[in-house]
C-alpha positions as CSV (number, residue, x, y, z in Angstrom):
1,M,125.9,87.3,-205.7
2,Y,122.3,86.0,-205.4
3,Y,121.4,83.6,-202.6
4,V,118.2,81.6,-202.4
5,G,117.2,80.5,-198.9
6,I,114.7,77.6,-198.9
7,I,112.6,76.6,-195.9
8,F,110.1,73.7,-195.8
9,E,107.2,74.2,-193.4
10,Q,103.7,72.8,-193.2
11,N,103.8,71.2,-196.7
12,R,105.0,74.5,-198.3
13,Y,108.3,75.5,-199.7
14,Y,109.4,79.1,-199.0
15,F,112.0,80.6,-201.4
16,F,113.6,83.9,-200.5
17,T,116.1,85.4,-202.9
18,T,118.5,88.1,-201.9
19,L,121.5,89.8,-203.5
20,M,124.5,90.2,-201.3
21,H,127.3,92.6,-202.2
22,R,129.9,94.6,-200.4
23,K,130.2,98.3,-199.9
24,T,133.5,98.9,-198.1
25,A,133.9,95.9,-195.7
26,K,130.2,95.5,-194.9
27,R,127.9,93.1,-196.5
28,I,124.8,94.7,-197.9
29,Y,121.6,92.7,-198.6
30,E,119.1,93.5,-201.2
31,P,116.1,91.2,-200.9
32,F,114.9,90.5,-204.4
33,I,111.8,88.2,-204.4
34,S,110.0,85.8,-202.2
35,E,107.9,82.9,-203.4
36,M,105.8,80.2,-201.7
37,I,105.0,76.9,-203.4
38,E,102.3,74.7,-202.0
39,N,101.7,70.9,-202.3
40,T,104.2,70.2,-205.1
41,D,105.8,67.0,-206.2
42,K,109.5,66.3,-206.6
43,D,109.6,66.7,-210.4
44,N,107.9,70.1,-210.2
45,L,110.3,71.2,-207.5
46,K,113.2,70.3,-209.7
47,K,111.8,72.4,-212.5
48,I,111.4,75.4,-210.1
49,I,115.0,75.0,-208.9
50,N,116.2,74.8,-212.5
51,S,114.2,78.0,-213.3
52,Y,116.1,79.8,-210.5
53,Q,119.4,78.4,-211.8
54,T,118.8,79.5,-215.4
55,S,117.1,82.9,-214.7
56,K,118.8,85.7,-216.4
57,E,117.9,88.1,-213.6
58,L,119.7,85.9,-211.0
59,N,122.9,85.1,-212.9
60,I,125.6,87.7,-212.6
61,L,129.1,88.2,-214.2
62,K,131.9,87.9,-211.7
63,K,135.7,88.1,-212.0
64,K,137.5,84.9,-211.3
65,F,141.1,85.2,-210.4
66,S,144.1,82.9,-211.0
67,Q,147.1,82.4,-208.8
68,S,149.4,81.7,-211.7
69,G,149.5,85.3,-213.0
70,R,146.9,84.9,-215.7
71,P,144.5,87.8,-216.1
72,P,141.1,87.5,-214.4
73,R,138.3,86.1,-216.5
74,K,134.6,86.8,-216.2
75,V,132.3,83.9,-215.5
76,V,128.5,83.7,-215.2
77,V,127.7,82.8,-211.6
78,P,124.2,81.3,-210.9
79,P,122.5,81.8,-207.5
80,E,123.6,79.8,-204.5
81,F,121.0,77.7,-202.7
82,I,121.0,77.8,-198.9
83,I,119.1,75.0,-197.2
84,L,118.8,73.3,-193.8
85,K,120.5,69.9,-193.9
86,E,117.5,68.1,-192.2
87,D,114.9,69.5,-194.7
88,N,113.5,67.1,-197.2
89,I,114.6,69.5,-200.0
90,S,118.2,68.5,-199.2
91,D,117.9,65.3,-201.3
92,I,116.4,67.2,-204.3
93,I,119.1,69.9,-204.2
94,D,121.8,67.1,-204.0
95,E,120.5,65.6,-207.2
96,Q,120.6,68.9,-209.1
97,R,123.9,70.3,-210.2
98,V,123.6,73.6,-208.4
99,S,125.8,75.6,-206.1
100,K,124.6,74.9,-202.5
101,T,125.4,75.4,-198.9
102,K,123.8,73.4,-196.1
103,I,123.3,74.8,-192.7
104,I,123.3,72.4,-189.8
105,L,121.6,73.7,-186.6
106,D,124.2,72.4,-184.2
107,E,127.2,74.1,-182.5
108,K,129.7,71.3,-183.4
109,N,132.0,72.6,-186.1
110,D,133.9,70.2,-188.4
111,E,136.6,72.2,-190.2
112,N,136.9,69.6,-193.0
113,N,133.2,70.0,-194.0
114,D,131.8,72.7,-196.3
115,D,128.6,72.8,-194.3
116,I,127.9,75.7,-191.9
117,F,127.3,74.8,-188.3
118,T,125.2,77.4,-186.4
119,S,122.3,77.7,-184.0
120,K,118.8,79.1,-184.3
121,E,119.8,81.9,-181.8
122,K,122.8,82.9,-183.9
123,I,120.6,83.2,-187.0
124,V,118.2,85.5,-185.2
125,L,121.3,87.5,-184.0
126,Y,122.6,87.8,-187.5
127,L,119.2,89.1,-188.7
128,K,119.0,91.6,-185.8
129,K,122.5,92.9,-186.5
130,I,121.8,93.3,-190.3
131,F,118.6,95.3,-189.5
132,E,120.2,97.4,-186.7
133,E,123.2,98.3,-188.9
134,K,120.8,99.2,-191.8
135,R,122.5,96.8,-194.2
136,I,119.3,95.9,-195.9
137,I,118.0,97.7,-199.0
138,L,114.4,97.1,-199.9
139,E,114.2,99.0,-203.2
140,K,114.1,96.0,-205.6
141,F,112.0,93.8,-203.4
142,K,109.0,92.3,-205.4
143,S,106.5,90.8,-203.0
144,D,103.3,91.3,-201.1
145,F,105.2,90.2,-198.0
146,D,105.9,93.0,-195.6
147,L,109.6,92.3,-194.9
148,E,110.4,95.5,-193.1
149,N,107.6,95.1,-190.6
150,E,108.6,91.5,-189.9
151,L,112.3,92.5,-189.4
152,E,111.2,95.3,-186.9
153,N,109.3,92.7,-184.9
154,I,112.2,90.2,-184.8
155,Y,113.3,91.4,-181.4
156,S,110.4,89.7,-179.6
157,N,110.6,86.4,-181.6
158,S,112.6,83.3,-181.4
159,F,113.6,81.4,-184.6
160,D,110.7,79.0,-184.4
161,D,108.2,81.9,-184.2
162,L,109.5,83.8,-187.2
163,H,107.7,83.9,-190.5
164,P,109.1,81.2,-192.9
165,F,110.3,83.9,-195.4
166,I,112.3,85.5,-192.6
167,K,113.8,82.1,-191.7
168,A,114.8,81.6,-195.4
169,F,116.4,85.1,-195.4
170,G,118.1,84.1,-192.1
171,L,119.7,81.1,-193.8
172,A,121.2,83.3,-196.5
173,A,122.4,85.8,-193.9
174,A,123.9,83.0,-191.8
175,S,125.9,81.6,-194.7
176,N,127.5,85.0,-195.3
177,E,127.8,86.3,-191.8
178,S,129.3,83.1,-190.3
179,G,132.7,83.9,-191.7
180,K,133.2,80.6,-193.6
181,I,133.9,81.8,-197.1
182,K,134.8,79.5,-200.0
183,I,137.3,81.0,-202.5
184,K,137.0,79.5,-205.9
185,R,140.0,79.8,-208.2
186,Y,140.8,78.4,-211.6
């Protein structure tokens, strides 16, 4: 499934798209594309989010299972957007009918909520773990951004010092590595 991490910093939106799939029990990440959008208004941002949502490259076929014994059916799954709850893009994402996960940078965990509670330190730890275990494949990455070099230098940085693309990738990693998985059935 494709995940789009979105970070807002210094009047710029940083979109980082990655494909997450499993080989055995490990989650493998294939960064796909990174994009920076400067000084945009709300309507243009809605169009950009809609273009991600309707992109043929980012929509995949996935089996959806039933508990009533019916055979599985294949459905088209659009990318999931991962955002920080306190970012101003949160309101725009809420208006759109898109699959989304909000990350709250706080340790308090509310089990009844679909939001993910984590800390900045845990996001950096998730990124370090993914890089150390070589669970990142850079073959399809289409960008001028040097992701591999930035991930190698993550050991000396805190979350606030990271490049915004790495932060956006960290949001996607945190949503998958935190262990809170939503199972959708029909």
